[in-house]
Short mmCIF file of C-alpha atoms in Angstrom, two decimals:
data_model
loop_
_atom_site.label_atom_id
_atom_site.label_comp_id
_atom_site.label_asym_id
_atom_site.label_seq_id
_atom_site.Cartn_x
_atom_site.Cartn_y
_atom_site.Cartn_z
CA UNK P 722 88.36 129.71 20.34
CA UNK P 723 85.10 130.86 19.21
CA UNK P 724 83.14 127.90 20.36
CA UNK P 725 81.07 128.66 23.45
CA UNK P 726 81.18 126.12 26.30
CA UNK P 727 77.67 125.02 27.30
CA UNK P 728 77.24 125.50 30.97
CA UNK P 729 75.60 122.26 31.45
CA UNK P 730 78.05 120.23 29.36
CA UNK P 731 79.37 117.28 31.24
CA UNK P 732 82.88 117.27 32.50
CA UNK P 733 85.00 114.76 30.48
CA UNK P 734 84.60 111.11 31.62
CA UNK P 735 87.93 110.03 32.60
CA UNK P 736 89.58 107.16 34.24
CA UNK P 737 91.11 108.12 37.65
CA UNK P 738 93.96 105.86 36.96
CA UNK P 739 94.77 106.74 33.39
CA UNK P 740 96.83 110.02 32.89
CA UNK P 741 96.96 109.55 29.13
CA UNK P 742 93.17 109.60 28.81
CA UNK P 743 93.01 112.52 31.28
CA UNK P 744 95.54 114.56 29.30
CA UNK P 745 93.88 113.73 26.13
CA UNK P 746 90.53 115.08 27.52
CA UNK P 747 92.07 118.22 28.82
CA UNK P 748 94.29 119.63 26.00
CA UNK P 749 97.35 117.97 27.35
CA UNK P 750 96.84 119.06 30.94
CA UNK P 751 95.97 117.17 34.12
CA UNK P 752 93.58 117.98 36.80
CA UNK P 753 96.23 118.55 39.24
CA UNK P 754 97.81 121.24 36.95
CA UNK P 755 94.51 122.84 36.61
CA UNK P 756 94.05 122.73 40.28
CA UNK P 757 97.41 124.39 40.80
CA UNK P 758 96.50 126.93 38.07
CA UNK P 759 93.43 127.87 40.09
CA UNK P 760 95.39 128.15 43.31
CA UNK P 761 97.57 130.65 41.63
CA UNK P 762 94.51 132.65 40.65
CA UNK P 763 94.93 131.75 37.02
CA UNK P 764 98.16 133.79 36.67
CA UNK P 765 100.22 133.94 34.63
CA UNK P 766 97.61 133.37 32.08
CA UNK P 767 98.04 130.12 30.19
CA UNK P 768 96.25 130.34 26.83
CA UNK P 769 96.44 126.52 26.34
CA UNK P 770 94.21 126.20 29.34
CA UNK P 771 92.16 129.40 29.07
CA UNK P 772 91.27 128.80 25.37
CA UNK P 773 90.35 125.06 25.89
CA UNK P 774 86.57 124.37 26.40
CA UNK P 775 87.38 121.08 28.03
CA UNK P 776 89.74 122.84 30.50
CA UNK P 777 87.10 125.52 31.12
CA UNK P 778 84.59 122.74 32.03
CA UNK P 779 87.10 121.06 34.32
CA UNK P 780 87.97 124.40 35.96
CA UNK P 781 84.40 125.21 36.50
CA UNK P 782 84.06 121.90 38.15
CA UNK P 783 87.00 122.53 40.37
CA UNK P 784 85.60 125.85 41.36
CA UNK P 785 82.26 124.37 42.19
CA UNK P 786 84.11 121.63 44.27
CA UNK P 787 85.81 124.37 46.15
CA UNK P 788 82.63 126.38 46.82
CA UNK P 789 80.86 123.14 48.13
CA UNK P 790 84.00 122.41 50.25
CA UNK P 791 83.78 125.84 51.83
CA UNK P 792 80.03 125.52 52.54
CA UNK P 793 80.66 122.05 53.97
CA UNK P 794 83.29 123.32 56.23
CA UNK P 795 81.09 126.22 57.23
CA UNK P 796 78.25 123.84 58.12
CA UNK P 797 80.68 121.61 60.07
CA UNK P 798 82.14 124.49 61.96
CA UNK P 799 78.65 125.88 62.81
CA UNK P 800 77.66 122.51 64.11
CA UNK P 801 80.83 122.27 66.35
CA UNK P 802 80.30 125.70 67.57
CA UNK P 803 76.86 124.89 68.74
CA UNK P 804 78.10 122.14 71.00
CA UNK P 805 77.97 122.78 74.72
CA UNK P 806 81.08 124.11 76.36
CA UNK P 807 81.85 121.00 78.37
CA UNK P 808 84.49 119.91 76.19
CA UNK P 809 86.40 123.25 76.56
CA UNK P 810 86.09 122.65 80.41
CA UNK P 811 87.38 119.29 80.32
CA UNK P 812 90.36 120.40 78.34
CA UNK P 813 91.12 123.30 80.80
CA UNK P 814 90.59 120.88 83.73
CA UNK P 815 93.30 118.59 82.44
CA UNK P 816 96.09 121.11 82.04
CA UNK P 817 98.44 122.22 84.63
CA UNK P 818 100.04 125.51 85.62
CA UNK P 819 103.31 123.74 86.20
CA UNK P 820 104.15 123.69 82.60
CA UNK P 821 104.80 127.32 82.63
CA UNK P 822 106.01 127.87 86.22
CA UNK P 823 109.46 128.98 85.15
CA UNK P 824 112.16 129.65 87.67
CA UNK P 825 111.87 129.76 91.43
CA UNK P 826 112.23 133.22 93.00
CA UNK P 827 113.25 133.05 96.61
CA UNK P 828 111.31 134.76 99.51
CA UNK P 829 113.25 135.64 102.58
CA UNK P 830 112.67 133.71 105.79
CA UNK P 831 115.00 133.48 108.77
CA UNK P 832 114.96 129.76 109.26
CA UNK P 833 117.83 127.77 107.65
CA UNK P 834 115.52 124.94 106.88
CA UNK P 835 112.87 127.17 105.23
CA UNK P 836 112.64 127.37 101.46
CA UNK P 837 109.98 129.76 100.41
CA UNK P 838 109.69 130.72 96.75
CA UNK P 839 107.20 132.31 94.38
CA UNK P 840 107.35 130.88 90.85
CA UNK P 841 108.18 133.14 87.86
CA UNK P 842 104.87 132.03 86.35
CA UNK P 843 102.90 133.47 89.34
CA UNK P 844 104.81 136.83 88.96
CA UNK P 845 104.13 136.98 85.29
CA UNK P 846 100.51 136.24 86.04
CA UNK P 847 100.12 138.97 88.55
CA UNK P 848 101.94 141.43 86.21
CA UNK P 849 99.48 140.56 83.52
CA UNK P 850 96.39 140.95 85.80
CA UNK P 851 97.76 144.36 87.05
CA UNK P 852 97.84 145.54 83.30
CA UNK P 853 94.49 144.01 82.45
CA UNK P 854 92.92 145.93 85.29
CA UNK P 855 93.82 149.28 83.58
CA UNK P 856 91.31 150.45 81.07
CA UNK P 857 92.12 149.90 77.35
CA UNK P 858 95.34 147.96 78.01
CA UNK P 859 95.95 144.33 77.38
CA UNK P 860 99.32 142.77 78.43
CA UNK P 861 101.05 140.28 76.13
CA UNK P 862 104.32 138.66 76.92
CA UNK P 863 106.07 139.31 80.26
CA UNK P 864 109.66 138.43 80.73
CA UNK P 865 112.03 138.70 83.69
CA UNK P 866 115.66 139.25 82.79
CA UNK P 867 118.48 138.57 85.16
CA UNK P 868 119.15 136.02 87.91
CA UNK P 869 115.95 135.96 89.80
CA UNK P 870 117.22 133.04 91.83
CA UNK P 871 119.69 135.20 93.95
CA UNK P 872 118.20 137.64 96.18
CA UNK P 873 119.50 141.21 95.74
CA UNK P 874 120.75 140.69 92.11
CA UNK P 875 119.28 143.44 90.01
CA UNK P 876 116.77 142.41 87.35
CA UNK P 877 114.76 144.06 84.65
CA UNK P 878 111.28 143.28 83.35
CA UNK P 879 110.09 143.54 79.83
CA UNK P 880 106.40 143.73 78.96
CA UNK P 881 104.59 143.88 75.66
CA UNK P 882 101.27 145.61 75.79
CA UNK P 883 98.45 146.65 73.35
CA UNK P 884 97.18 150.15 74.14
CA UNK P 885 93.93 151.09 72.56
CA UNK P 886 94.14 154.17 70.22
CA UNK P 887 92.25 156.58 72.16
CA UNK P 888 94.59 156.39 75.05
CA UNK P 889 97.64 158.63 75.71
CA UNK P 890 100.42 156.02 75.36
CA UNK P 891 103.13 157.74 77.52
CA UNK P 892 100.51 158.13 80.31
CA UNK P 893 99.15 154.67 80.24
CA UNK P 894 102.72 153.18 80.08
CA UNK P 895 103.68 155.27 83.11
CA UNK P 896 100.66 154.29 85.10
CA UNK P 897 101.27 150.63 84.20
CA UNK P 898 104.90 150.88 85.22
CA UNK P 899 104.05 152.30 88.59
CA UNK P 900 101.37 149.70 89.20
CA UNK P 901 103.78 146.81 88.23
CA UNK P 902 106.55 148.12 90.49
CA UNK P 903 104.22 148.15 93.44
CA UNK P 904 103.01 144.55 92.66
CA UNK P 905 106.42 143.14 92.37
CA UNK P 906 107.32 144.64 95.73
CA UNK P 907 104.29 143.32 97.23
CA UNK P 908 105.04 139.67 96.12
CA UNK P 909 108.79 139.43 95.80
CA UNK P 910 112.03 140.60 97.21
CA UNK P 911 113.31 141.29 93.65
CA UNK P 912 115.38 144.40 92.95
CA UNK P 913 113.87 145.71 89.82
CA UNK P 914 115.95 148.38 88.03
CA UNK P 915 113.70 148.86 85.02
CA UNK P 916 110.37 147.92 83.62
CA UNK P 917 110.55 148.25 79.79
CA UNK P 918 107.15 148.52 78.14
CA UNK P 919 106.76 147.93 74.48
CA UNK P 920 103.52 148.94 72.81
CA UNK P 921 103.15 146.33 70.09
CA UNK P 922 99.94 146.34 68.37
CA UNK P 923 97.31 149.08 68.00
CA UNK P 924 95.57 147.85 64.90
CA UNK P 925 93.45 145.25 66.63
CA UNK P 926 91.76 147.86 68.82
CA UNK P 927 88.95 149.23 66.59
CA UNK P 928 87.94 145.59 65.72
CA UNK P 929 88.18 144.53 69.39
CA UNK P 930 86.04 147.40 70.54
CA UNK P 931 83.43 146.88 67.95
CA UNK P 932 83.06 143.36 68.71
CA UNK P 933 83.11 144.01 72.39
CA UNK P 934 80.13 146.04 72.04
CA UNK P 935 78.37 143.28 70.24
CA UNK P 936 78.87 141.05 73.27
CA UNK P 937 77.33 143.39 75.81
CA UNK Q 39 80.34 122.11 89.97
CA UNK Q 40 82.52 119.86 87.76
CA UNK Q 41 81.93 119.95 84.00
CA UNK Q 42 80.32 123.19 83.91
CA UNK Q 43 81.98 126.34 82.63
CA UNK Q 44 82.02 129.77 84.35
CA UNK Q 45 79.57 132.19 82.85
CA UNK Q 46 80.79 133.74 79.67
CA UNK Q 47 81.63 137.35 80.22
CA UNK Q 48 82.89 139.46 77.17
CA UNK Q 49 86.51 140.18 77.67
CA UNK Q 50 88.95 142.02 75.57
CA UNK Q 51 90.70 138.83 75.26
CA UNK Q 52 87.97 137.36 73.19
CA UNK Q 53 89.01 139.61 70.32
CA UNK Q 54 92.68 139.71 70.92
CA UNK Q 55 95.16 138.70 68.30
CA UNK Q 56 96.38 135.26 67.87
CA UNK Q 57 99.87 136.66 68.63
CA UNK Q 58 98.82 138.22 71.96
CA UNK Q 59 96.87 135.06 72.98
CA UNK Q 60 99.74 132.69 72.26
CA UNK Q 61 102.32 135.03 74.04
CA UNK Q 62 100.02 135.13 77.16
CA UNK Q 63 99.36 131.42 77.01
CA UNK Q 64 103.05 130.68 76.61
CA UNK Q 65 103.45 132.72 79.86
CA UNK Q 66 100.91 130.45 81.54
CA UNK Q 67 97.76 132.43 81.06
CA UNK Q 68 94.89 129.95 81.19
CA UNK Q 69 92.22 132.52 80.15
CA UNK Q 70 94.12 133.33 76.90
CA UNK Q 71 94.54 129.53 76.21
CA UNK Q 72 90.68 129.08 76.80
CA UNK Q 73 90.13 131.71 74.13
CA UNK Q 74 92.50 129.80 71.65
CA UNK Q 75 90.61 126.55 72.46
CA UNK Q 76 87.21 128.33 71.66
CA UNK Q 77 88.64 130.08 68.51
CA UNK Q 78 90.25 126.98 66.87
CA UNK Q 79 88.90 123.99 68.71
CA UNK Q 80 85.89 123.66 66.30
CA UNK Q 81 88.08 123.65 63.21
CA UNK Q 82 90.37 121.06 64.85
CA UNK Q 83 87.29 118.99 65.73
CA UNK Q 84 85.99 119.22 62.15
CA UNK Q 85 89.50 118.39 60.90
CA UNK Q 86 90.04 115.34 63.29
CA UNK Q 87 86.55 113.90 62.44
CA UNK Q 88 87.40 114.13 58.74
CA UNK Q 89 90.73 112.42 59.01
CA UNK Q 90 89.48 109.71 61.40
CA UNK Q 91 86.43 109.10 59.34
CA UNK Q 92 84.08 109.21 62.39
CA UNK Q 93 83.75 111.33 65.45
CA UNK Q 94 84.18 108.56 68.01
CA UNK Q 95 87.63 109.61 68.89
CA UNK Q 96 87.44 113.26 68.08
CA UNK Q 97 87.04 114.44 71.69
CA UNK Q 98 90.06 112.45 72.68
CA UNK Q 99 92.22 113.52 69.82
CA UNK Q 100 91.44 117.26 70.25
CA UNK Q 101 91.90 117.22 73.97
CA UNK Q 102 95.31 115.43 73.71
CA UNK Q 103 96.17 118.14 71.07
CA UNK Q 104 95.43 121.00 73.26
CA UNK Q 105 97.17 119.44 76.27
CA UNK Q 106 100.32 118.98 74.07
CA UNK Q 107 99.99 122.57 72.80
CA UNK Q 108 99.76 123.95 76.24
CA UNK Q 109 102.91 121.97 77.32
CA UNK Q 110 104.83 123.11 74.05
CA UNK Q 111 103.65 126.70 73.67
CA UNK Q 112 107.07 127.87 74.70
CA UNK Q 113 108.65 126.32 71.53
CA UNK Q 114 106.29 128.38 69.24
CA UNK Q 115 108.52 131.25 68.22
CA UNK Q 116 105.93 133.17 66.20
CA UNK Q 117 102.54 133.49 68.09
CA UNK Q 118 100.73 134.74 65.01
CA UNK Q 119 101.33 131.23 63.42
CA UNK Q 120 99.44 129.55 66.28
CA UNK Q 121 96.50 128.40 64.04
CA UNK Q 122 98.77 126.52 61.70
CA UNK Q 123 100.82 125.14 64.56
CA UNK Q 124 97.54 123.82 66.28
CA UNK Q 125 96.50 122.27 63.02
CA UNK Q 126 99.93 120.51 62.82
CA UNK Q 127 99.50 119.13 66.27
CA UNK Q 128 95.91 117.79 65.60
CA UNK Q 129 97.10 116.36 62.31
CA UNK Q 130 99.84 114.35 63.95
CA UNK Q 131 97.62 113.19 66.85
CA UNK Q 132 94.90 112.07 64.29
CA UNK Q 133 97.42 110.18 62.11
CA UNK Q 134 98.84 108.51 65.25
CA UNK Q 135 95.34 107.47 66.16
CA UNK Q 136 94.94 105.83 62.70
CA UNK Q 137 98.17 104.02 63.04
CA UNK Q 138 97.24 102.65 66.46
CA UNK Q 139 93.78 101.65 65.28
CA UNK Q 140 94.95 99.63 62.30
CA UNK Q 141 98.72 98.72 63.03
CA UNK Q 142 98.73 96.20 60.21
CA UNK Q 143 97.73 98.60 57.53
CA UNK Q 144 100.49 100.47 55.91
CA UNK Q 145 99.85 104.21 55.87
CA UNK Q 146 101.12 104.47 52.23
CA UNK Q 147 98.86 101.68 51.06
CA UNK Q 148 97.49 103.16 47.88
CA UNK Q 149 95.49 100.09 46.80
CA UNK Q 150 92.28 100.77 48.87
CA UNK Q 151 89.14 100.24 46.82
CA UNK Q 152 87.78 103.35 45.12
CA UNK Q 153 84.29 104.35 46.20
CA UNK Q 154 81.36 103.35 43.95
CA UNK Q 155 81.70 105.87 41.19
CA UNK Q 156 77.97 105.70 40.21
CA UNK Q 157 76.04 106.42 43.31
CA UNK Q 158 72.23 106.05 42.91
CA UNK Q 159 71.02 109.24 41.38
CA UNK Q 160 67.74 109.24 43.51
CA UNK Q 161 69.92 109.35 46.59
CA UNK Q 162 72.15 112.17 45.17
CA UNK Q 163 69.38 114.23 44.31
CA UNK Q 164 67.77 114.09 47.69
CA UNK Q 165 70.65 115.41 49.51
CA UNK Q 166 72.34 118.91 49.29
CA UNK Q 167 75.67 119.21 47.70
CA UNK Q 168 77.40 119.77 50.96
CA UNK Q 169 75.90 116.62 52.38
CA UNK Q 170 76.90 114.85 49.19
CA UNK Q 171 80.41 116.00 49.42
CA UNK Q 172 80.58 114.93 52.95
CA UNK Q 173 79.42 111.34 51.96
CA UNK Q 174 81.88 111.14 49.10
CA UNK Q 175 84.72 112.32 51.29
CA UNK Q 176 83.82 109.62 53.94
CA UNK Q 177 83.97 107.08 51.08
CA UNK Q 178 87.35 108.13 49.79
CA UNK Q 179 90.18 105.69 50.57
CA UNK Q 180 91.93 106.67 53.78
CA UNK Q 181 95.19 107.80 52.33
CA UNK Q 182 93.41 109.98 49.77
CA UNK Q 183 91.27 111.47 52.42
CA UNK Q 184 94.17 112.27 54.66
CA UNK Q 185 96.02 114.00 51.92
CA UNK Q 186 92.98 115.97 50.93
CA UNK Q 187 92.21 117.02 54.46
CA UNK Q 188 95.75 118.13 55.18
CA UNK Q 189 95.71 120.10 51.94
CA UNK Q 190 92.15 121.60 52.13
CA UNK Q 191 91.49 121.94 55.87
CA UNK Q 192 95.03 122.33 57.38
CA UNK Q 193 96.30 124.13 54.30
CA UNK Q 194 99.53 122.11 54.09
CA UNK Q 195 101.95 122.40 51.15
CA UNK Q 196 102.57 119.17 49.09
CA UNK Q 197 106.01 119.01 50.83
CA UNK Q 198 104.58 119.38 54.30
CA UNK Q 199 102.02 116.60 53.58
CA UNK Q 200 104.79 114.32 52.38
CA UNK Q 201 106.92 115.04 55.44
CA UNK Q 202 103.91 114.42 57.84
CA UNK Q 203 102.75 111.22 56.19
CA UNK Q 204 106.34 110.01 55.47
CA UNK Q 205 105.60 109.68 51.76
CA UNK Q 206 107.42 110.88 48.53
CA UNK Q 207 106.00 114.19 47.31
CA UNK Q 208 105.18 112.35 44.01
CA UNK Q 209 102.98 109.91 45.84
CA UNK Q 210 101.18 112.81 47.74
CA UNK Q 211 100.57 114.46 44.37
CA UNK Q 212 99.19 111.25 42.95
CA UNK Q 213 96.90 110.70 46.02
CA UNK Q 214 95.68 114.25 45.88
CA UNK Q 215 95.04 114.10 42.15
CA UNK Q 216 93.05 110.92 42.55
CA UNK Q 217 90.95 112.29 45.47
CA UNK Q 218 90.19 115.46 43.39
CA UNK Q 219 89.41 113.43 40.24
CA UNK Q 220 87.05 111.26 42.30
CA UNK Q 221 85.30 114.23 43.95
CA UNK Q 222 84.96 115.92 40.55
CA UNK Q 223 83.41 112.90 38.93
CA UNK Q 224 81.02 112.32 41.87
CA UNK Q 225 79.93 115.88 41.70
CA UNK Q 226 78.96 115.49 38.16
CA UNK Q 227 76.47 112.90 39.40
CA UNK Q 228 74.80 115.40 41.70
CA UNK Q 229 73.64 117.92 39.03
CA UNK M 755 116.88 107.82 98.28
CA UNK M 756 113.92 109.37 99.93
CA UNK M 757 110.69 107.73 100.88
CA UNK M 758 107.38 109.43 100.41
CA UNK M 759 105.37 109.11 103.57
CA UNK M 760 101.58 108.49 103.36
CA UNK M 761 99.45 111.50 102.44
CA UNK M 762 99.13 113.92 105.12
CA UNK M 763 95.50 115.05 105.27
CA UNK M 764 96.32 117.06 108.45
CA UNK M 765 98.78 119.24 106.65
CA UNK M 766 96.39 119.92 103.83
CA UNK M 767 93.69 121.10 106.18
CA UNK M 768 96.10 123.21 108.06
CA UNK M 769 97.54 124.89 105.14
CA UNK M 770 94.16 125.51 103.59
CA UNK M 771 93.35 127.41 106.84
CA UNK M 772 96.15 129.93 106.68
CA UNK M 773 94.94 133.37 105.87
CA UNK M 774 95.65 134.37 102.17
CA UNK M 775 95.83 130.80 100.88
CA UNK M 776 93.29 130.69 98.03
CA UNK M 777 94.19 127.18 96.50
CA UNK M 778 96.32 124.17 97.57
CA UNK M 779 97.82 122.48 94.64
CA UNK M 780 99.39 118.93 94.62
CA UNK M 781 102.99 119.36 95.36
CA UNK M 782 104.19 116.24 93.56
CA UNK M 783 105.14 116.80 90.04
CA UNK M 784 102.55 115.86 87.58
CA UNK M 785 103.97 116.99 84.39
CA UNK M 786 105.69 113.74 83.67
CA UNK M 787 102.30 111.94 84.14
CA UNK M 788 100.46 114.42 81.88
CA UNK M 789 103.07 113.73 79.30
CA UNK M 790 102.75 109.92 79.25
CA UNK M 791 99.35 109.21 80.61
CA UNK M 792 95.99 109.29 78.85
CA UNK M 793 93.71 111.98 79.63
CA UNK M 794 91.36 109.68 81.63
CA UNK M 795 94.23 108.47 83.80
CA UNK M 796 95.33 111.97 84.53
CA UNK M 797 91.73 112.93 85.35
CA UNK M 798 91.36 110.12 87.74
CA UNK M 799 94.83 110.64 89.23
CA UNK M 800 94.36 114.13 90.18
CA UNK M 801 91.87 113.75 93.01
CA UNK M 802 94.12 111.10 94.56
CA UNK M 803 97.27 113.11 94.14
CA UNK M 804 98.98 114.43 97.36
CA UNK M 805 98.68 117.97 98.02
CA UNK M 806 101.13 118.69 100.86
CA UNK M 807 103.92 116.17 100.25
CA UNK M 808 106.08 114.94 103.13
CA UNK M 809 109.23 112.86 102.46
CA UNK M 810 111.53 111.24 104.85
CA UNK M 811 115.14 112.00 103.93
CA UNK M 812 118.50 110.91 105.62
CA UNK M 813 118.66 114.37 107.18
CA UNK M 814 115.07 114.63 108.31
CA UNK M 815 111.58 115.27 106.94
CA UNK M 816 110.95 117.40 103.93
CA UNK M 817 107.54 118.97 103.59
CA UNK M 818 106.44 120.69 100.42
CA UNK M 819 103.27 122.81 100.00
CA UNK M 820 102.23 124.50 96.83
CA UNK M 821 99.75 127.29 97.07
CA UNK M 822 97.80 129.95 95.22
CA UNK M 823 97.17 133.12 97.14
CA UNK M 824 94.74 135.97 96.67
CA UNK M 825 96.25 139.13 95.07
CA UNK M 826 95.43 141.42 97.96
CA UNK M 827 98.00 139.60 100.38
CA UNK M 828 101.73 139.52 100.19
CA UNK M 829 103.45 136.39 98.95
CA UNK M 830 106.19 136.65 101.40
CA UNK M 831 103.63 136.96 104.46
CA UNK M 832 101.42 134.15 103.28
CA UNK M 833 104.26 131.69 102.52
CA UNK M 834 105.81 132.46 105.82
CA UNK M 835 102.59 131.86 107.69
CA UNK M 836 102.32 128.52 105.86
CA UNK M 837 105.90 127.68 106.73
CA UNK M 838 105.37 128.59 110.32
CA UNK M 839 102.09 126.63 110.63
CA UNK M 840 103.79 123.34 109.24
CA UNK M 841 106.75 123.90 111.48
CA UNK M 842 104.44 124.19 114.57
CA UNK M 843 102.46 121.12 113.51
CA UNK M 844 105.70 119.14 113.08
CA UNK M 845 106.83 120.20 116.58
CA UNK M 846 103.53 119.01 118.08
CA UNK M 847 103.58 115.61 116.43
CA UNK M 848 106.71 114.12 117.68
CA UNK M 849 109.19 116.98 116.70
CA UNK M 850 111.15 115.13 113.95
CA UNK M 851 114.47 116.56 112.64
CA UNK M 852 113.33 118.81 109.78
CA UNK M 853 115.47 118.96 106.62
CA UNK M 854 113.38 121.45 104.80
CA UNK M 855 110.05 123.08 104.63
CA UNK M 856 109.26 124.40 101.24
CA UNK M 857 106.46 126.62 100.37
CA UNK M 858 105.88 127.47 96.63
CA UNK M 859 103.55 130.32 95.63
CA UNK M 860 102.43 129.04 92.21
CA UNK M 861 99.64 131.53 91.70
CA UNK M 862 98.70 134.99 92.81
CA UNK M 863 95.10 136.32 92.32
#
């Protein structure tokens, strides 16, 4: 094709209901096919599209539509982000810890009519807090393995953590493990035989610290 | 004081990965959940408003979505997919709202009137292209707007949209094609 | 079948006064309510929800208290004090047969 497509040439006037007219105006293609072609990044190249001035105009229109869509989304997101925070508060006010309470972990009391328990959720919570208090550590998932419902049965704890790059990982893991043993002993009668710490994700740290500085 | 939020203090959680936040929230961490609410709440609000055609019910739908998410976080296997999982929940809630609002209208009714294809030029020139797009989207027949929004905002595949709306994939393709063509044609009017 | 006795404000006040108790949560299950009710209904229900729940069962009264404690304390100590305070209160007010006194530490710190 040697013919240049004028930038201001109007997109073919088609009837939204008539596929034949649409294809006739787009070198045998449909808008849907062209849209999929754009989604694929125009690969593999299809000469029957690339060499058709009508298709080129339609593709340009689709690209413009996409740009406007993005700026509309951007505008809407900005507007939503500027709202006051009350809606966040009302969501948080309407959810309950009960959904993630987990199992009941018995606490010892001599009376036969006493049933004292700490929930698995509460223990996971204090394990998280313990890790978060250490510098440059963020605790992810915490899991208690074993029968926590029966006093004296040995259990293990598994913890995912993010440790920031400048930290000495074995040292941090050891400090975290000791702190977690102490806090479990403080709040439960569990017999913990091991705390397995998995360092899961270091890559987020540079970004996180950079953004953290922006906030301060 | 009710209705007020504790002072925002920068925390490492604010920049934590989706995976980390979803894992913590699944373990019952409200602070991590709050970060997810702030991170994806605005997109969910934009989305719900777009599907519902107005923002009267957006607050309710988004709140319900997050409450459902909180309760069901344990079922999310891959925490890094929390964004699309949340979008799926808000999609479902929005569509349920639409069904409840107009119980007599079939969701796959494709005969809704097309918007006036020749809007007054003076009006079109007076507004920015984004405003014009917002106006044309709002005027799309409901089923087309739903498909378009699922595709473009929630990034659903054709098959996912079909499953979500209980429609044949071919119908979804047709609705999306009509929506795109209408938007393209309207855009030509804005130049 | 167990009957739920009228809300016991006295026990609420008592439990809140125990050293180490930070928060007193409603002991009745509200998950089912959240799943089915609208947000407004849940929001309006929460202030009315019983905190410490007392039920009359065939074998005596059952009292349930759900608490959050501050991290500096020990869960075992705080829950024991809550239990003992409730037990003492029951003895003072008619000394009914006790089936169970349940204390749940639902949050630490």
